[in-house]
Structure formats: structure tokens, C-alpha cells
Amino acid sequence: MDVTQARLFVVAGLVWLDDARLLVQRRGPQARFGAGMLELPGGKLEPGEAPTTGLRRELVEEWGPAAAQLRVGAVLELLHHVYPPPGPEVLMAVYDVDARAWGQRWRELAVPEPGATLEVHAAAALPVEAFLPADREFIAGVRARADR
């Protein structure tokens, strides 16, 4: 990796619709990287932005104004991933996000970005290999804990 390249600090949410189901995002076919793959919602922090503030902003940008209702909880994990060249080195803080207030209304409340779609998956049956490489180890752990 080029040592002059800065690490990217990103935030993401593990979004729970209830105690067993997660709401995740599928990247659109036009995505620069990972087209068609699943990901946790989130993104890069802006300069000087606090991580929880950044995640709230990203959720609203990616899922529309109703995402401001979602409760951002504690950090669950800090992930590190180095993408193959010319990709970046990424540090990602994954937060627990409570979307239970949305209930079955999530389809009318969440408005994904153009090209992206939202999917519900049981935590115990998460399709690990369908996620972006940076998310897979974490997602595998979520699946393993849910499958107990």
C-alpha cells in the first residue's frame, strides 16, 4: 500500500428491524465498486464530523428523511480492511442501530438511493459471501452469534 495514502474512516450501521432480522442495502449496478453486493449502510466521515453524527447523516442520505428516526446505539466493532491496489485502507466503526419503531412500515419509510435496494435478512441466515469484503468477517460473526 502507498504509505502516502490516508486511511479512510467510515461508519456503518447494523440495522435491526426486530430481535432476529436485519435491514441491509444492496449496491446498485452502477456502483463504482461492489456493484450488486450487500453492505451495511453508512459511509465516509466528513472532516471534523463526529462518528455518530456522520452515521445519522449517512442514514438520511442513503435511506431518506425517515432514517432520522432510527436510534444509533453503541459501537459494536471497529473493522480494518485493506482493499487490493489501488484501493484504500479502511477503518470502519460499526454501530448498533435500532429500527424497531419502523416495524413492517420500513418499505414505505425507507427510500434508498437511486439504484440501491433494501433487503431484510434473518441474522442467522445472512448471506456472508454476498457482502462487500470489508464487511464479511463481521457479518459472519453476527450470523454465528444469531445461530446459537
Coordinates of N, CA and C in Angstrom, one line a residue, residues 15 18 24-25 35 38 51 57 59 80 83 88 90 93 109 114 122 127 136 139 143:
V15 N -28.4 -2.6 11.3 CA -29.8 -2.1 11.5 C -30.8 -3.2 11.8
D18 N -36.0 -6.1 14.2 CA -36.5 -6.8 15.4 C -35.3 -7.6 16.0
V24 N -30.5 -4.5 5.4 CA -29.2 -4.2 4.7 C -29.5 -3.6 3.3
Q25 N -28.4 -3.1 2.7 CA -28.6 -2.4 1.4 C -27.8 -3.2 0.4
A35 N -20.6 -3.5 -7.2 CA -22.0 -3.4 -7.8 C -22.7 -4.7 -7.5
L38 N -24.1 -6.8 -1.2 CA -24.8 -6.3 0.0 C -23.8 -5.5 0.9
P51 N -18.4 10.6 14.7 CA -18.8 9.4 14.1 C -20.3 9.2 14.2
R57 N -26.2 11.2 9.5 CA -26.2 11.9 8.2 C -26.3 10.9 7.1
L59 N -27.2 7.8 7.1 CA -28.5 7.0 7.0 C -29.6 7.8 6.3
H80 N -11.0 -3.3 10.2 CA -9.9 -2.8 9.4 C -9.9 -3.7 8.2
Y83 N -8.1 -2.9 0.9 CA -8.5 -3.3 -0.4 C -7.3 -3.5 -1.3
P88 N -8.2 1.6 -1.0 CA -7.8 2.3 0.2 C -7.7 1.3 1.4
V90 N -9.2 0.9 5.0 CA -10.4 1.4 5.6 C -10.5 1.0 7.1
A93 N -16.1 1.9 11.9 CA -16.8 1.7 13.1 C -18.2 1.3 12.8
L109 N -41.2 3.8 4.7 CA -40.4 4.8 5.3 C -39.0 5.0 4.7
P114 N -31.0 6.1 -5.5 CA -31.3 5.5 -6.8 C -30.3 4.3 -7.2
A122 N -32.7 -12.6 7.9 CA -32.6 -13.1 9.3 C -31.1 -13.1 9.6
P127 N -26.4 -13.9 4.2 CA -25.5 -14.5 3.1 C -24.2 -13.8 3.0
R136 N -17.4 -8.9 5.5 CA -17.7 -10.3 5.6 C -17.3 -10.9 7.0
I139 N -19.9 -9.8 9.5 CA -21.2 -10.4 9.2 C -21.2 -11.8 9.6
R143 N -23.8 -13.6 12.2 CA -24.6 -14.8 11.8 C -24.3 -15.9 12.8

